[in-house]
Short mmCIF file of C-alpha atoms in Angstrom, two decimals:
data_model
loop_
_atom_site.label_atom_id
_atom_site.label_comp_id
_atom_site.label_asym_id
_atom_site.label_seq_id
_atom_site.Cartn_x
_atom_site.Cartn_y
_atom_site.Cartn_z
CA MET X 1 0.08 0.12 -0.09
CA THR X 2 1.69 3.23 -0.67
CA GLU X 3 1.63 6.43 0.82
CA THR X 4 -1.15 8.30 -0.79
CA GLU X 5 -3.23 5.31 -0.03
CA GLN X 6 -2.54 5.26 3.12
CA VAL X 7 -3.42 8.57 3.84
CA ASP X 8 -6.61 8.91 1.89
CA ARG X 9 -7.69 5.87 4.12
CA ALA X 10 -6.95 7.76 7.30
CA LYS X 11 -8.99 10.40 6.01
CA ILE X 12 -11.59 7.92 5.08
CA LEU X 13 -11.44 6.34 8.80
CA SER X 14 -11.45 9.74 10.89
CA ARG X 15 -14.50 11.22 8.58
CA LEU X 16 -16.27 8.08 9.38
CA ARG X 17 -15.25 8.30 12.91
CA PHE X 18 -16.36 11.77 13.45
CA SER X 19 -20.40 11.01 11.69
CA ASP X 20 -20.24 8.21 13.91
CA ALA X 21 -19.37 10.58 16.79
CA SER X 22 -21.87 13.24 15.43
CA PHE X 23 -24.46 10.51 15.27
CA ARG X 24 -24.14 9.65 18.88
CA PHE X 25 -24.23 12.87 20.51
CA MET X 26 -27.15 13.86 18.48
CA THR X 27 -29.15 10.92 19.22
CA ARG X 28 -28.27 11.23 23.20
CA ALA X 29 -29.15 15.08 22.90
CA ALA X 30 -32.36 14.41 21.40
CA ALA X 31 -33.25 11.88 23.99
CA MET X 32 -31.36 14.32 26.74
CA ALA X 33 -33.72 16.91 25.22
CA VAL X 34 -37.46 14.61 25.94
CA LEU X 35 -35.88 14.63 29.62
CA ILE X 36 -35.15 18.34 30.43
CA ILE X 37 -38.98 19.41 28.69
CA LEU X 38 -40.30 16.77 30.67
CA SER X 39 -38.67 18.04 33.86
CA GLY X 40 -39.67 21.96 33.18
CA ILE X 41 -43.01 20.91 32.44
CA ILE X 42 -43.44 19.08 36.04
CA ILE X 43 -40.74 22.21 37.76
CA SER X 44 -43.45 24.13 36.26
CA LEU X 45 -46.42 22.52 37.12
CA ILE X 46 -45.38 22.07 40.50
CA HIS X 47 -44.28 25.70 41.44
CA GLY X 48 -47.64 27.02 39.72
CA SER X 49 -49.49 25.04 41.66
CA TRP X 50 -48.05 25.40 44.81
CA PRO X 51 -50.05 27.96 46.33
CA ALA X 52 -53.01 26.23 46.44
CA LEU X 53 -51.65 23.10 47.74
CA ARG X 54 -50.27 25.04 50.31
CA GLU X 55 -53.19 26.78 51.26
CA PHE X 56 -55.90 23.65 50.89
CA GLY X 57 -53.90 20.90 51.26
CA PHE X 58 -54.90 17.27 51.00
CA GLY X 59 -58.72 19.03 51.17
CA PHE X 60 -58.12 19.72 47.31
CA LEU X 61 -58.53 16.14 46.40
CA ILE X 62 -61.45 15.51 48.03
CA ASP X 63 -63.14 18.77 48.38
CA GLU X 64 -65.74 19.19 45.43
CA SER X 65 -66.78 23.08 46.29
CA TRP X 66 -65.53 25.12 43.35
CA ASN X 67 -66.08 28.90 44.21
CA PRO X 68 -64.16 31.82 42.51
CA VAL X 69 -66.06 34.24 44.67
CA THR X 70 -64.66 33.08 48.12
CA ASP X 71 -61.27 31.30 46.61
CA LYS X 72 -62.78 28.22 47.80
CA PHE X 73 -61.63 24.99 45.31
CA GLY X 74 -61.14 21.99 45.17
CA ALA X 75 -60.40 19.14 42.59
CA ILE X 76 -62.62 15.83 43.27
CA ALA X 77 -65.23 16.89 40.79
CA PRO X 78 -62.88 17.48 37.75
CA ILE X 79 -61.07 14.45 38.80
CA TYR X 80 -64.54 12.47 39.01
CA GLY X 81 -65.68 13.37 35.77
CA THR X 82 -62.55 12.94 34.18
CA ILE X 83 -62.50 9.32 34.81
CA VAL X 84 -65.94 8.43 34.45
CA THR X 85 -65.67 10.05 30.93
CA SER X 86 -62.71 7.99 30.17
CA LEU X 87 -63.67 4.78 31.55
CA ILE X 88 -67.16 5.12 29.58
CA ALA X 89 -64.94 5.77 26.58
CA MET X 90 -62.76 3.16 26.65
CA LEU X 91 -65.35 0.43 27.46
CA ILE X 92 -66.58 1.01 24.69
CA ALA X 93 -64.29 2.09 21.76
CA VAL X 94 -61.74 -1.01 23.23
CA PRO X 95 -63.93 -4.05 22.22
CA VAL X 96 -65.49 -2.22 18.75
CA GLY X 97 -62.11 -0.99 17.67
CA LEU X 98 -60.78 -4.43 18.26
CA PHE X 99 -63.56 -6.24 16.72
CA ILE X 100 -62.99 -3.53 13.49
CA ALA X 101 -59.39 -4.20 13.31
CA MET X 102 -59.85 -8.25 13.14
CA PHE X 103 -62.61 -7.95 10.99
CA LEU X 104 -60.41 -5.98 8.71
CA THR X 105 -57.27 -8.55 8.62
CA GLU X 106 -59.24 -11.35 9.16
CA LEU X 107 -63.00 -11.38 7.71
CA CYS X 108 -63.45 -8.27 5.32
CA PRO X 109 -63.48 -8.58 1.35
CA MET X 110 -60.19 -7.33 -0.07
CA PHE X 111 -62.04 -4.45 -1.85
CA LEU X 112 -64.07 -3.67 1.12
CA ARG X 113 -60.68 -3.07 3.13
CA ARG X 114 -58.80 0.36 1.50
CA PRO X 115 -62.62 2.32 1.77
CA ILE X 116 -63.04 1.04 5.73
CA GLY X 117 -59.52 1.79 6.79
CA ILE X 118 -59.52 5.06 5.03
CA ALA X 119 -62.75 5.93 6.50
CA ILE X 120 -61.47 5.31 9.91
CA GLU X 121 -58.06 7.55 9.70
CA LEU X 122 -60.57 10.02 8.52
CA LEU X 123 -62.04 9.51 11.87
CA ALA X 124 -58.46 10.27 13.39
CA GLY X 125 -58.07 13.77 11.31
CA ILE X 126 -61.32 15.67 12.39
CA PRO X 127 -60.86 18.18 14.52
CA SER X 128 -62.06 17.95 18.12
CA ILE X 129 -63.88 21.24 18.07
CA ILE X 130 -65.69 19.67 15.28
CA TYR X 131 -66.94 16.75 17.37
CA GLY X 132 -68.13 19.02 20.12
CA ILE X 133 -70.03 21.09 17.86
CA TRP X 134 -71.59 18.24 16.00
CA GLY X 135 -72.04 16.60 19.80
CA LEU X 136 -73.63 19.93 21.38
CA PHE X 137 -76.56 20.26 18.19
CA VAL X 138 -76.80 16.85 16.76
CA PHE X 139 -75.69 13.65 18.97
CA ALA X 140 -76.94 15.42 22.27
CA PRO X 141 -80.35 16.03 20.65
CA PHE X 142 -80.63 12.66 19.81
CA LEU X 143 -79.54 11.29 23.27
CA GLN X 144 -82.14 13.42 24.71
CA GLN X 145 -84.91 12.54 22.57
CA HIS X 146 -84.71 8.63 22.05
CA VAL X 147 -81.70 7.27 23.99
CA GLN X 148 -81.92 8.88 27.40
CA PRO X 149 -85.81 8.52 27.95
CA PHE X 150 -85.56 4.44 26.92
CA LEU X 151 -82.36 4.41 29.31
CA ILE X 152 -84.55 6.10 32.01
CA THR X 153 -87.41 3.81 31.63
CA VAL X 154 -85.80 0.27 31.12
CA PHE X 155 -82.98 0.58 34.07
CA GLY X 156 -85.39 2.64 36.23
CA PRO X 157 -86.61 -0.12 38.42
CA ILE X 158 -83.00 -1.86 38.41
CA PRO X 159 -81.70 -1.03 42.15
CA PHE X 160 -78.16 -0.18 41.35
CA LEU X 161 -78.39 0.70 37.55
CA GLY X 162 -81.45 2.94 38.31
CA ASN X 163 -79.24 5.53 40.34
CA LEU X 164 -76.65 5.04 37.58
CA PHE X 165 -79.22 5.98 34.89
CA ALA X 166 -81.54 8.97 36.95
CA GLY X 167 -82.68 11.95 36.41
CA PRO X 168 -84.38 14.45 33.51
CA PRO X 169 -82.39 13.75 29.96
CA TYR X 170 -80.30 16.69 29.79
CA GLY X 171 -79.17 15.38 26.25
CA ILE X 172 -75.78 16.97 27.73
CA GLY X 173 -73.98 14.94 30.12
CA VAL X 174 -71.35 12.83 31.56
CA LEU X 175 -72.75 9.51 29.50
CA THR X 176 -72.91 11.98 26.40
CA ALA X 177 -69.17 13.20 26.53
CA GLY X 178 -68.14 9.79 27.55
CA LEU X 179 -69.96 8.46 23.65
CA ILE X 180 -68.13 11.35 22.04
CA LEU X 181 -64.76 10.36 23.59
CA ALA X 182 -65.44 6.97 22.55
CA ILE X 183 -65.97 7.98 18.87
CA MET X 184 -62.91 10.27 19.20
CA VAL X 185 -60.66 7.43 20.49
CA LEU X 186 -61.90 4.25 18.12
CA PRO X 187 -59.95 5.63 15.22
CA PHE X 188 -56.11 5.27 17.46
CA ILE X 189 -57.02 1.72 18.79
CA THR X 190 -58.49 0.50 15.48
CA SER X 191 -55.44 1.77 13.51
CA ILE X 192 -53.18 0.10 15.71
CA SER X 193 -54.63 -2.80 16.07
CA ARG X 194 -55.06 -3.81 12.60
CA ASP X 195 -51.45 -2.83 12.19
CA VAL X 196 -50.27 -4.95 14.74
CA PHE X 197 -52.48 -7.70 13.23
CA GLU X 198 -51.09 -7.55 10.12
CA ALA X 199 -47.45 -7.72 11.35
CA VAL X 200 -48.70 -11.27 12.95
CA PRO X 201 -46.70 -14.23 10.57
CA PRO X 202 -49.29 -16.13 8.09
CA VAL X 203 -47.66 -19.08 8.91
CA LEU X 204 -49.23 -19.06 12.95
CA LYS X 205 -52.85 -18.46 11.52
CA GLU X 206 -52.05 -21.26 8.97
CA ALA X 207 -50.96 -23.63 11.55
CA ALA X 208 -53.82 -22.89 13.71
CA TYR X 209 -56.68 -22.91 11.08
CA GLY X 210 -54.33 -26.26 9.93
CA LEU X 211 -55.64 -27.74 13.19
CA GLY X 212 -58.95 -27.14 13.07
CA CYS X 213 -59.36 -23.70 14.72
CA THR X 214 -62.32 -21.37 13.92
CA THR X 215 -61.39 -17.45 13.03
CA TRP X 216 -62.63 -16.61 16.77
CA GLU X 217 -59.95 -19.25 18.17
CA VAL X 218 -57.22 -17.82 16.30
CA ALA X 219 -57.99 -14.59 16.88
CA ARG X 220 -58.11 -15.48 20.55
CA ASN X 221 -55.44 -17.85 21.17
CA VAL X 222 -52.86 -16.60 18.21
CA VAL X 223 -53.33 -12.89 17.00
CA LEU X 224 -53.96 -11.63 20.54
CA PRO X 225 -51.24 -13.17 22.32
CA PHE X 226 -48.71 -12.53 19.66
CA THR X 227 -49.66 -8.62 19.67
CA ARG X 228 -50.53 -8.08 23.37
CA VAL X 229 -47.95 -5.35 23.57
CA GLY X 230 -49.22 -3.47 20.46
CA VAL X 231 -52.52 -3.89 21.19
CA ILE X 232 -52.01 -2.26 25.28
CA GLY X 233 -50.00 0.12 23.34
CA GLY X 234 -53.14 1.39 21.27
CA VAL X 235 -55.34 1.46 24.13
CA MET X 236 -52.66 3.30 26.08
CA LEU X 237 -53.15 6.22 23.75
CA GLY X 238 -56.46 6.04 22.81
CA LEU X 239 -56.44 6.49 26.73
CA GLY X 240 -54.26 9.58 26.80
CA ARG X 241 -56.47 11.29 24.66
CA ALA X 242 -59.47 10.54 26.57
CA LEU X 243 -57.97 11.46 29.45
CA GLY X 244 -56.41 15.21 28.05
CA GLU X 245 -59.66 15.75 25.33
CA THR X 246 -60.51 19.31 26.07
CA MET X 247 -62.99 20.51 23.54
CA ALA X 248 -65.14 18.06 22.36
CA VAL X 249 -65.91 17.43 26.24
CA THR X 250 -66.10 21.18 26.71
CA PHE X 251 -68.93 21.10 24.36
CA VAL X 252 -71.51 18.63 25.75
CA ILE X 253 -70.51 17.53 29.50
CA GLY X 254 -72.96 20.35 30.98
CA ASN X 255 -69.65 21.90 33.29
CA ALA X 256 -71.15 21.61 36.46
CA HIS X 257 -68.70 21.56 39.41
CA ARG X 258 -70.67 19.00 41.20
CA ILE X 259 -70.59 15.09 41.57
CA SER X 260 -73.67 12.95 40.59
CA GLY X 261 -74.53 9.46 40.77
CA SER X 262 -76.24 9.52 37.51
CA ILE X 263 -74.09 9.40 34.32
CA LEU X 264 -76.89 11.44 32.75
CA ALA X 265 -76.50 14.40 34.73
CA PRO X 266 -73.64 17.06 33.80
CA GLY X 267 -70.56 16.89 35.06
CA THR X 268 -66.96 18.36 34.40
CA THR X 269 -63.82 17.44 33.34
CA ILE X 270 -60.15 18.60 34.25
CA SER X 271 -59.36 19.95 31.04
CA ALA X 272 -62.96 21.57 30.60
CA THR X 273 -62.33 23.16 33.26
CA ILE X 274 -59.28 24.71 32.85
CA ALA X 275 -60.10 25.25 29.26
CA ASN X 276 -63.41 27.19 30.16
CA GLU X 277 -62.23 29.56 33.48
CA PHE X 278 -58.09 29.50 32.90
CA THR X 279 -58.98 33.29 31.01
CA GLU X 280 -61.19 34.51 33.25
CA ALA X 281 -58.67 33.13 36.80
CA VAL X 282 -58.25 36.40 38.82
CA GLY X 283 -55.81 35.61 41.78
CA ASP X 284 -53.52 33.60 42.18
CA ILE X 285 -55.39 31.23 44.80
CA TYR X 286 -57.65 31.00 41.91
CA THR X 287 -54.64 30.39 38.97
CA SER X 288 -52.95 28.04 41.01
CA SER X 289 -56.24 26.39 41.58
CA LEU X 290 -56.45 25.22 37.78
CA ILE X 291 -52.35 24.71 37.79
CA ALA X 292 -52.85 22.23 40.31
CA LEU X 293 -55.87 20.60 38.51
CA GLY X 294 -53.47 20.49 35.21
CA LEU X 295 -50.65 18.60 37.34
CA ILE X 296 -53.61 15.94 39.11
CA LEU X 297 -53.46 15.36 35.04
CA PHE X 298 -50.07 15.33 34.55
CA VAL X 299 -50.28 12.80 37.44
CA ILE X 300 -53.20 10.45 36.87
CA THR X 301 -51.81 10.11 33.20
CA PHE X 302 -48.52 8.85 34.59
CA ILE X 303 -49.98 6.63 36.70
CA VAL X 304 -51.90 4.97 33.69
CA LEU X 305 -48.83 4.73 32.02
CA ALA X 306 -46.67 3.57 34.51
CA PHE X 307 -49.73 0.19 34.98
CA ALA X 308 -49.54 -0.49 31.94
CA ARG X 309 -45.90 -0.71 31.71
CA LEU X 310 -46.71 -3.21 34.73
CA MET X 311 -49.07 -5.39 32.89
CA LEU X 312 -47.04 -5.78 30.57
CA MET X 313 -43.95 -6.69 32.34
CA ARG X 314 -46.40 -9.36 34.35
CA LEU X 315 -47.70 -10.56 31.31
CA ASN X 316 -43.86 -11.47 29.79
CA ALA X 317 -42.74 -13.07 32.76
CA ARG X 318 -45.83 -14.89 32.92
CA LEU X 319 -44.77 -16.24 29.83
CA GLY X 320 -41.12 -16.77 30.13
CA LYS X 321 -40.00 -13.98 28.18
#
């Protein structure tokens, strides 16, 4: 090897080392930036909510009152509304989304797969305020005239369900907000579930069919176990959207700071409360209380994600992975 070739080779190796070091630095910087931004958000929320937490203490989490005139605030009503509306949304959206994804990957004719898939993706692209307007002017009146009176009549005599569906049919309320959220998170759960279902190796399903399994048995015993991580990820993404949704819920939930045993009654959520009142917040305690609601929503989301990760770890440990 000549001296010139050695010099050229040294330059090439030096350039490759520099590129590798630069790539390593950029990826590390990107990862650190995420941690820095997250830490900044947490510090800002704690700093902004500290006056309210110092003023009300633990009672802020269990008090139902919300009175800006007397500077008396409690977070239990928005917390309750956030959890209940998200729970209603997930109870409806998760099974429906999984069934749609299973239909698209296993049973749907080829000429229908693309149109249905495009329709689902279009649902995900609709702005939340459009859902809110539609829910207020179209969906809520329909529920008030047809669905809620039926629920009250059917479930009214039943002891527990009678309380759950008690009261006059307002149209707007916790149930309406939960149904709107279910429609909004359905495309996310369906799209992610469809993608992970399509990633199942065909040989696994063909082997199950060869053993005489039905489509339901293949879906339950082959597809879902193989894709559980992706499915749970899609469910958590939908739940995160449901917990933090603001405008659509604000339109249809009624924005009442109280807890009712009936899901037909008006209520409020953390996001709706912040959106409605932050621009009108006067005084440090009022503003701090709204920021404290944001901190609580952050904590709820963190707990949900941590629970999801723990559940995945237990599933993997049970299967010996």
